[in-house]
Tab-separated table of C-alpha atoms (C1' of nucleotides) in Angstrom:
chain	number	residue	atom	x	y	z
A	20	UNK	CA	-169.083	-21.174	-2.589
A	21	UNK	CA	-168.038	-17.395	-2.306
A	22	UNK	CA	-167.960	-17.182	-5.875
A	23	UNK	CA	-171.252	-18.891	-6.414
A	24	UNK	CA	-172.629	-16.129	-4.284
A	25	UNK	CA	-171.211	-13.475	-6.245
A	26	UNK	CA	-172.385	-13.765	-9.744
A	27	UNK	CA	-176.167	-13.457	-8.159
A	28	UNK	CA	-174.824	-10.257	-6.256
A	29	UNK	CA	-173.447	-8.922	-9.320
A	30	UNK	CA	-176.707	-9.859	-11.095
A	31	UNK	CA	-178.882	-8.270	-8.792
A	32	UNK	CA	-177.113	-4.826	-8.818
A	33	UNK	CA	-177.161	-5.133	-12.478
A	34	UNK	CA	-181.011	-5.339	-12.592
A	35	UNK	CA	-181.488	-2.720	-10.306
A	36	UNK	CA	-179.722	-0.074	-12.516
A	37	UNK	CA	-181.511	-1.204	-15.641
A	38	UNK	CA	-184.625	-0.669	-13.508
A	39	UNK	CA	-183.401	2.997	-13.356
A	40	UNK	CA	-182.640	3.452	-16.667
A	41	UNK	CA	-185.403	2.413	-17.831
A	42	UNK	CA	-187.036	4.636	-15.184
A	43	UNK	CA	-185.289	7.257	-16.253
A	44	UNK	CA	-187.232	7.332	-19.701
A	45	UNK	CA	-190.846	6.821	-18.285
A	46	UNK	CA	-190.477	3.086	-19.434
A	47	UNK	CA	-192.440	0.553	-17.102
A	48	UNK	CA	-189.764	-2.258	-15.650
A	49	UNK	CA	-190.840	-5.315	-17.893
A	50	UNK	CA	-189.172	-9.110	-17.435
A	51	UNK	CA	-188.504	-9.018	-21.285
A	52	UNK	CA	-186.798	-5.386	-21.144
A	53	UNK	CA	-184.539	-6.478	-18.634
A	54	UNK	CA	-183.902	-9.919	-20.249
A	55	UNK	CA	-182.777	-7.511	-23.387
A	56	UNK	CA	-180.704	-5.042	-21.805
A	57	UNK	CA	-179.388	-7.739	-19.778
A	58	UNK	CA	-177.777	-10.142	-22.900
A	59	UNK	CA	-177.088	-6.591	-24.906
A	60	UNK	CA	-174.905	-5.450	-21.853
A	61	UNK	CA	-173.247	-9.017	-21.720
A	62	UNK	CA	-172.526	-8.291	-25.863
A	63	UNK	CA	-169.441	-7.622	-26.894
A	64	UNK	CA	-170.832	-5.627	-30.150
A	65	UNK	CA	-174.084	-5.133	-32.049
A	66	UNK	CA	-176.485	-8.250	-32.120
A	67	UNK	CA	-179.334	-8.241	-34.396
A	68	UNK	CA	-183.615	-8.579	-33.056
A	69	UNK	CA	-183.336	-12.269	-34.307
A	70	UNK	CA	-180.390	-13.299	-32.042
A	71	UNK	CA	-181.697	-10.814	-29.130
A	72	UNK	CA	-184.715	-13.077	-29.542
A	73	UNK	CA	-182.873	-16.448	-29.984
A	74	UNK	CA	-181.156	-15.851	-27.155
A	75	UNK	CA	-183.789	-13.855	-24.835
A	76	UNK	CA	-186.303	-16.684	-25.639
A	77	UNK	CA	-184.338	-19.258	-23.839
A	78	UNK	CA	-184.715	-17.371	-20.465
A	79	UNK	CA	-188.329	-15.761	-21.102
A	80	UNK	CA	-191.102	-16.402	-22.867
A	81	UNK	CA	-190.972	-13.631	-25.630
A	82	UNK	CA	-192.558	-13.467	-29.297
A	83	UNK	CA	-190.088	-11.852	-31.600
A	84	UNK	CA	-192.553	-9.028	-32.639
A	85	UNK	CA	-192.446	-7.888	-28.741
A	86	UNK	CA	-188.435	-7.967	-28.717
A	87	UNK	CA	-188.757	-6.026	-32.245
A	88	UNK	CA	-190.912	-3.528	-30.520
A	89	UNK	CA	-188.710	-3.262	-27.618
A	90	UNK	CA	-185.637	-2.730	-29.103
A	91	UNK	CA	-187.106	0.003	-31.060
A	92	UNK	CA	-188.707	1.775	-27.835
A	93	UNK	CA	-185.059	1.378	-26.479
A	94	UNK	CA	-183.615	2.558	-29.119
A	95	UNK	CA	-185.814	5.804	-29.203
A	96	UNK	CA	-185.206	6.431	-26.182
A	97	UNK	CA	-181.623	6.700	-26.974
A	98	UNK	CA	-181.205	3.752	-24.426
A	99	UNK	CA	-179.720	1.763	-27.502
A	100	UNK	CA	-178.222	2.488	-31.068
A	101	UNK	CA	-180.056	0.830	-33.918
A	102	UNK	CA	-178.028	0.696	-37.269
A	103	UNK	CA	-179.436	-0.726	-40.442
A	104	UNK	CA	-175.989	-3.187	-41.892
A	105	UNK	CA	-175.449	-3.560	-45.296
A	106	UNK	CA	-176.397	-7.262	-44.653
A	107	UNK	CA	-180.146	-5.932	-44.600
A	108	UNK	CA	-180.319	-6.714	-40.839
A	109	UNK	CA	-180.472	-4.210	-37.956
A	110	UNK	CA	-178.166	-4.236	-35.259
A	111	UNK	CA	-178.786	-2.724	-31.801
A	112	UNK	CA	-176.069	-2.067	-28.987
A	113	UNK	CA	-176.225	0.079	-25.503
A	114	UNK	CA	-175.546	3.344	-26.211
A	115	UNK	CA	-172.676	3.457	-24.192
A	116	UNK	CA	-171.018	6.652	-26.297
A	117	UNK	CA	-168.094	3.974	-26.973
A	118	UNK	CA	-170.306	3.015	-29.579
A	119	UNK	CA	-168.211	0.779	-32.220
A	120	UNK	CA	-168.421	0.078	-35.996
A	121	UNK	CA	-167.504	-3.334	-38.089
A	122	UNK	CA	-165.137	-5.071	-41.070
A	123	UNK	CA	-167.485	-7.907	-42.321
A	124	UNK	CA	-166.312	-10.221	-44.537
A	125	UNK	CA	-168.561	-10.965	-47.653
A	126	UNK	CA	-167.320	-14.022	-48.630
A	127	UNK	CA	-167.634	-15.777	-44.884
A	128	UNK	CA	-169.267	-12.837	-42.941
A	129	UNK	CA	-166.613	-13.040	-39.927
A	130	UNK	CA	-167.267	-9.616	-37.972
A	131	UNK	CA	-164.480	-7.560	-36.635
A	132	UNK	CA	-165.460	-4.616	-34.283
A	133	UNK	CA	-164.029	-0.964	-34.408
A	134	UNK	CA	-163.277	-0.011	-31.330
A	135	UNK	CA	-162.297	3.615	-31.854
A	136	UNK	CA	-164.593	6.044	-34.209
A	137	UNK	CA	-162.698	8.561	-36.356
A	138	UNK	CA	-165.747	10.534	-37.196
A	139	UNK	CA	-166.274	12.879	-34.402
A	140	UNK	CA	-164.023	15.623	-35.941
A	141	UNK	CA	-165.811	15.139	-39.162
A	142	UNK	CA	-168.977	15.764	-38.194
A	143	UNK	CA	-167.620	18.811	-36.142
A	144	UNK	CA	-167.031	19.835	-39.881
A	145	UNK	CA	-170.343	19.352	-40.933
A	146	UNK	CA	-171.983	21.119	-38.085
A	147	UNK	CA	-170.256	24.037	-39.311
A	148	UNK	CA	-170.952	23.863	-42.874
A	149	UNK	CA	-174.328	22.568	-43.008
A	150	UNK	CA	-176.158	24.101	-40.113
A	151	UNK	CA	-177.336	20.733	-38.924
A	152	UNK	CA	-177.515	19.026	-35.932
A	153	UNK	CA	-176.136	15.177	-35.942
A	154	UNK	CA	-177.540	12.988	-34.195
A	155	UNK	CA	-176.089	9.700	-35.349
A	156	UNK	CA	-173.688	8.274	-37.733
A	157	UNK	CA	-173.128	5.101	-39.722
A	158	UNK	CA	-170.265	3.204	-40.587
A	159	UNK	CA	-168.986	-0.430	-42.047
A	160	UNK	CA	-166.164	-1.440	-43.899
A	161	UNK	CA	-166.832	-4.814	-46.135
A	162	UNK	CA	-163.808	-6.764	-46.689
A	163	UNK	CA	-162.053	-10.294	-47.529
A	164	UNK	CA	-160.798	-11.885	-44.038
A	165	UNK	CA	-157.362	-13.424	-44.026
A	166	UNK	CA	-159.264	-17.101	-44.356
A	167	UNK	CA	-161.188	-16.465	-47.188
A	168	UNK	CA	-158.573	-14.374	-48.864
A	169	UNK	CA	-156.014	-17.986	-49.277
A	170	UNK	CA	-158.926	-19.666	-51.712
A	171	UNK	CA	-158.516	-16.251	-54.331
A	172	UNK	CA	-156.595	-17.309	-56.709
A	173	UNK	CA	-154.034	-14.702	-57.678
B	2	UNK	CA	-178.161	26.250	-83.681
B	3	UNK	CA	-174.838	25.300	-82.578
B	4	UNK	CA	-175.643	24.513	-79.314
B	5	UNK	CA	-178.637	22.446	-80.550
B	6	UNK	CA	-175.900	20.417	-82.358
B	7	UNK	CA	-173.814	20.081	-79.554
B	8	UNK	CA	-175.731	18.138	-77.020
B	9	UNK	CA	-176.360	15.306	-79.638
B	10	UNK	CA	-172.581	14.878	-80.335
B	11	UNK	CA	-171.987	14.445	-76.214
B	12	UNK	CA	-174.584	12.002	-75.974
B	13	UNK	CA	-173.261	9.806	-78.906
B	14	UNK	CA	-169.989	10.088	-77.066
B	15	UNK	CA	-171.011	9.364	-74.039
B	16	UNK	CA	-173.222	6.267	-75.803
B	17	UNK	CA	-169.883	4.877	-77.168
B	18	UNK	CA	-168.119	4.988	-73.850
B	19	UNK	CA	-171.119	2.896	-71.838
B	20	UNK	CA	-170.583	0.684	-74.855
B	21	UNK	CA	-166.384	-0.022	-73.956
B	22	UNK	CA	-167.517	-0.241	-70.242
B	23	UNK	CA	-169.931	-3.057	-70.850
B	24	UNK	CA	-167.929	-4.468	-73.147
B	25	UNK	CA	-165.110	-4.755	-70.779
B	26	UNK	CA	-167.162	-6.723	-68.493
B	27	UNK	CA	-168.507	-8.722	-70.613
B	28	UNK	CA	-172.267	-7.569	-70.373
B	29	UNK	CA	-174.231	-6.968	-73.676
B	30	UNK	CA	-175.107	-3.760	-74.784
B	31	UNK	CA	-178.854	-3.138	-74.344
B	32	UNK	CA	-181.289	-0.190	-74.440
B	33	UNK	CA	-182.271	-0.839	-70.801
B	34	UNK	CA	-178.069	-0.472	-69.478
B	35	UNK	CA	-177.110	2.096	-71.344
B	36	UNK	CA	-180.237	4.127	-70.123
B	37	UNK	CA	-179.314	2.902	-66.466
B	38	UNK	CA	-175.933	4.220	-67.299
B	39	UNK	CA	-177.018	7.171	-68.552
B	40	UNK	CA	-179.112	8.407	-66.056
B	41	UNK	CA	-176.657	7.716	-63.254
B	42	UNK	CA	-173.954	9.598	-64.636
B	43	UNK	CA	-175.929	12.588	-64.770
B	44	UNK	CA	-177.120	12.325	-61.411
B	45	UNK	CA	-175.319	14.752	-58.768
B	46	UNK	CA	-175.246	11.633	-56.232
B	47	UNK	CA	-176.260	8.292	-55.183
B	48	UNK	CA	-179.823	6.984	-56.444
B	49	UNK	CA	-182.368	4.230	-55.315
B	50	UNK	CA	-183.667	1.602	-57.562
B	51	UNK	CA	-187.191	3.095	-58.073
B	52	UNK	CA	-185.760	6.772	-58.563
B	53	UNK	CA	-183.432	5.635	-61.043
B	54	UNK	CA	-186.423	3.046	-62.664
B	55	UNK	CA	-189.282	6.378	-62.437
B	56	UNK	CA	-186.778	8.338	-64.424
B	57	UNK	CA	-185.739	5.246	-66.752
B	58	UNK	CA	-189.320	4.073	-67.824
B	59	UNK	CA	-190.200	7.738	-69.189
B	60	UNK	CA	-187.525	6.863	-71.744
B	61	UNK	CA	-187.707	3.079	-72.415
B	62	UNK	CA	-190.562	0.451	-71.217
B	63	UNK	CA	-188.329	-1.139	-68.640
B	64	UNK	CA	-189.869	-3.207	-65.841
B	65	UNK	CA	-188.605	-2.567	-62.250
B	66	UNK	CA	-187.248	-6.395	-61.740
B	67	UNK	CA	-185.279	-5.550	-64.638
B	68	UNK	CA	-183.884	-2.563	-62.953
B	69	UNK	CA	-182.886	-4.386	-59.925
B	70	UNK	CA	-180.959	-6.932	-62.126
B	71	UNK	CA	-179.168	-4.495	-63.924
B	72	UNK	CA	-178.200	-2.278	-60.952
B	73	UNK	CA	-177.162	-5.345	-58.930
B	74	UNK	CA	-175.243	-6.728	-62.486
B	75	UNK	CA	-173.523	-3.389	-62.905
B	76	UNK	CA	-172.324	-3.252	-58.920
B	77	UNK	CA	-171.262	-7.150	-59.511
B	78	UNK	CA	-168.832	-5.926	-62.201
B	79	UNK	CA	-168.014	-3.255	-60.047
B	80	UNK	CA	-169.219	-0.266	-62.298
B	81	UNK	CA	-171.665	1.228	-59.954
B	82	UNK	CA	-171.411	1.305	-56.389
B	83	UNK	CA	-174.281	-0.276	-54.195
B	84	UNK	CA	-175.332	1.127	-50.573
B	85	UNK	CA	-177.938	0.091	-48.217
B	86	UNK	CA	-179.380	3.215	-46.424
B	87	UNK	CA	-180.233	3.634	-43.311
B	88	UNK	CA	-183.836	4.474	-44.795
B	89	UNK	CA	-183.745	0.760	-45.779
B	90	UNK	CA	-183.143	1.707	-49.420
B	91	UNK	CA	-180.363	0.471	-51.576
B	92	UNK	CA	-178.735	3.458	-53.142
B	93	UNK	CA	-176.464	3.487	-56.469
B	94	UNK	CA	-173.964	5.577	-58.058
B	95	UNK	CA	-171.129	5.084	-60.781
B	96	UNK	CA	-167.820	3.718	-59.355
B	97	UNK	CA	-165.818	6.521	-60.057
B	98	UNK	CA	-163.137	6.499	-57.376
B	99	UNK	CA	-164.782	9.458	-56.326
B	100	UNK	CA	-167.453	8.182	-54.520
B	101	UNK	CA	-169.709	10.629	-52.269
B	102	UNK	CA	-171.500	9.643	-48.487
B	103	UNK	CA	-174.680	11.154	-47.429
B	104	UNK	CA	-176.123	13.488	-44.245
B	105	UNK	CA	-179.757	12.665	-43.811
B	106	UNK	CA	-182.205	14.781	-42.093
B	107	UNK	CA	-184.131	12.405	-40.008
B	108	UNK	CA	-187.427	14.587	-40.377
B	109	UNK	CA	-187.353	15.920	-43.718
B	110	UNK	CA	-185.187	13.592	-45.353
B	111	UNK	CA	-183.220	15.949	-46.897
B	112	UNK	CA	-180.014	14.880	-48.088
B	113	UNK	CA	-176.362	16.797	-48.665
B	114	UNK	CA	-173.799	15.107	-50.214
B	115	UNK	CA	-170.432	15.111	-48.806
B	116	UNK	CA	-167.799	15.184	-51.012
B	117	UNK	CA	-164.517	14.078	-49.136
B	118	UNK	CA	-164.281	10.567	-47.800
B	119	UNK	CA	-161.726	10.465	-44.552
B	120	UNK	CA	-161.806	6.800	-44.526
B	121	UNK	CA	-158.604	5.865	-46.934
B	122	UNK	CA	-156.621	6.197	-44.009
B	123	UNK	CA	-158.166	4.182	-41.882
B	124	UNK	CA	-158.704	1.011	-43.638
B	125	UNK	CA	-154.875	1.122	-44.407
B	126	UNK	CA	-154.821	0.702	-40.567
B	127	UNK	CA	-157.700	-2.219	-40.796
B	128	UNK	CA	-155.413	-3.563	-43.571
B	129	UNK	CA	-152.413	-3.800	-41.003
B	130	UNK	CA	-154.394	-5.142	-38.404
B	131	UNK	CA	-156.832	-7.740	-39.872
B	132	UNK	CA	-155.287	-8.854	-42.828
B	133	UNK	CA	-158.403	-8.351	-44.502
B	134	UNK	CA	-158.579	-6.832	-48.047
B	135	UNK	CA	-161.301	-4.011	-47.727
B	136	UNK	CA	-163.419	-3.599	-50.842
B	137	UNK	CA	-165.582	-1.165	-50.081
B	138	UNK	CA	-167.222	1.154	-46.865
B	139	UNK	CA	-170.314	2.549	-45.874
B	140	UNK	CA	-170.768	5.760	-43.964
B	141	UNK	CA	-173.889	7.622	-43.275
B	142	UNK	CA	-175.005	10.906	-41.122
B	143	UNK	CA	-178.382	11.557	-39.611
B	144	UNK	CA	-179.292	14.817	-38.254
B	145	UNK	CA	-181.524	17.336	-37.916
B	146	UNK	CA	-181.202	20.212	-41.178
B	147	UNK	CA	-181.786	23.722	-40.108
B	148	UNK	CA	-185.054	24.199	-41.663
B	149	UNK	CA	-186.491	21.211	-39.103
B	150	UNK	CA	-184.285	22.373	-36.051
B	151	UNK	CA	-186.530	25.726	-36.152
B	152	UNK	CA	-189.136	23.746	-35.110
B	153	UNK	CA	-187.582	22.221	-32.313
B	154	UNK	CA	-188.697	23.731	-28.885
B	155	UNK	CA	-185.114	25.010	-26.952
C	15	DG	C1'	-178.359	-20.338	-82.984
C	16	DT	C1'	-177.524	-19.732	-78.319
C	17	DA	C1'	-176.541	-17.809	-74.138
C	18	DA	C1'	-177.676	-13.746	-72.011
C	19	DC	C1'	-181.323	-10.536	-71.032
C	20	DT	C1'	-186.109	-9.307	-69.814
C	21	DG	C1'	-191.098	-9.148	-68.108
C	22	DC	C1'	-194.400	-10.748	-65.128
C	23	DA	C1'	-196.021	-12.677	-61.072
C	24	DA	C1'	-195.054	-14.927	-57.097
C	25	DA	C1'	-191.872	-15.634	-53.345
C	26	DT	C1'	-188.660	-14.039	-49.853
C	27	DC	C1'	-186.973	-11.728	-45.925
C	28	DT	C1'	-186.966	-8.457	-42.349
C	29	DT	C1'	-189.648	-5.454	-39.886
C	30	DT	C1'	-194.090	-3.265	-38.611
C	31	DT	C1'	-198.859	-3.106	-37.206
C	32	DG	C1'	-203.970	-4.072	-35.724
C	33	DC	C1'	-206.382	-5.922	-32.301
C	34	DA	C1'	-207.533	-8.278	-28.205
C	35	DC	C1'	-205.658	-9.608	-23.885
C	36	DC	C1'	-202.575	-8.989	-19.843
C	37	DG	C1'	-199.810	-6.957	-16.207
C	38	DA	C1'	-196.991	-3.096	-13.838
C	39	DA	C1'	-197.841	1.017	-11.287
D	3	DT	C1'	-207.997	0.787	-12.321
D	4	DT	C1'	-205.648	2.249	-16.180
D	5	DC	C1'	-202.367	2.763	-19.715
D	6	DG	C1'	-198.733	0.707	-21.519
D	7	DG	C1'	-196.831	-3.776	-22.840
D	8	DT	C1'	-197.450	-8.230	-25.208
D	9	DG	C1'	-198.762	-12.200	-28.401
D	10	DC	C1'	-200.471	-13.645	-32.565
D	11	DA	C1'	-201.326	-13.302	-37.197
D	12	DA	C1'	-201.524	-10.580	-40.953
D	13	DA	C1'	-199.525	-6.653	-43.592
D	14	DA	C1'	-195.982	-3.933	-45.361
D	15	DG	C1'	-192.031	-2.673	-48.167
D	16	DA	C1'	-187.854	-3.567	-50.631
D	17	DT	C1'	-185.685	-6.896	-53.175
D	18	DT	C1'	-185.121	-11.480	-55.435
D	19	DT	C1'	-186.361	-15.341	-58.256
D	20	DG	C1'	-188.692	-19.006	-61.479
D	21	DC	C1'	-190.052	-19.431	-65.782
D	22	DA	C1'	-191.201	-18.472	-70.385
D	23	DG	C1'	-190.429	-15.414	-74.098
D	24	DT	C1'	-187.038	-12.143	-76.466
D	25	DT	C1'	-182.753	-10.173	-78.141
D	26	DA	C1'	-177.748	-9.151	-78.807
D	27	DC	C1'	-173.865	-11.153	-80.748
DNA sequence: GTAACTGCAAATCTTTTGCACCGAA
DNA sequence: TTCGGTGCAAAAGATTTGCAGTTAC
């Protein structure tokens, strides 16, 4: 009973931050923004619009252009980080600045995430040589996983 | 004079060498490949399928599904290296072991290539720790280039 | 001669957009 | 009340594909 009241607790001061975030960048509070930051936050990596949707669209009614649209307002807002994979499909994840990379397998597409990023001193390096600003990165390794590696015959 | 002769005799070399690589992958030799060849080697970095298929068609009547196949052939066999932007274009270049990344203005689009890749050493590491056999990376910067960060109000 | 290559047009897939309606502030 | 947010359907843009004709070997 004491944990069944906690997960609502939890939930509810959950909300109330996202409310100030998106506050924070002159966004109105919306049920479907929440429902997104809400299963983003819950994400262990980068998700793509289609399974933001497939998932949002169990709790909320949604159409997939409006979860499109809002991951892209998040994502200008620097809320989230949007990152076109070489699988053709975007992926979005809070922009938490412990932002992580993948290893995707091409033969089964298993996912690994990166959880540390070894490209902050490089682009300190690139500031000073190229006079621009940086404002993003990305970054993907493609790969064989251990699985699919046993049916290449050697 | 002499010089006149002299860019002939590269380009038959050159010709012969396309020739071995196809060959050795067991691809035919046709106009339309070796001019795909051709016009990625002398290219100073990684090219989309319509630049390289603009620049191709002034020299043979090539369509642009043919260019596709080809480029996607070519990376199959791994003689070119194939790249999904984050502009949502699929970029190109020869698989040379010297392979070049990209910084991207996000207002201008203008594009520097970086030379040095500092990712060998890390995918060792992945190596160790996934067991996965890594055949390839992507790695993109977006920024702001000086001539567009003059316009930005401080 | 035959399998591989090519051109054309149509299809595919993800993402974006126009427009009318709706809801948060 | 008023913009901004949303749904729907249609458009957009890059890439792929089916099929029939052509070419390298």
């Amino acid at each position: 009973m004491k944990i069944a009241l906690l997960q609502p607790f939890t939930i509810e001061r959950n909300v109330s931050m996202r409310e100030d975030i998106l506050k924070a960048s002159d966004l109105k509070t919306t049920k479907n923004r929440l429902a997104i930051l809400n299963i983003l936050d819950a994400s262990s990596g980068p998700m793509t619009a289609e399974e933001v949707y497939s998932i949002v669209a169990k709790e909320v009614q949604m159409s997939l252009s409006t979860a499109y649209r809002t991951l892209g307002t998040l994502s200008d807002k620097g809320i989230l980080l949007k990152n076109l994979s070489q699988d053709g499909k975007t992926y979005y994840q809070f922009n938490n600045h412990q932002h992580k990379h993948q290893l995707v397998c091409t033969m089964c597409s298993e996912t690994i995430s990166i959880d540390d990023c070894p490209l902050t001193c490089m682009e300190e390096t690139l500031i000073r040589r190229t006079g621009f600003i940086i404002t993003g990165h990305s970054l993907e390794f493609l790969g064989i996983c251990p699985k699919c590696t046993g049916g290449i015959k050697e």
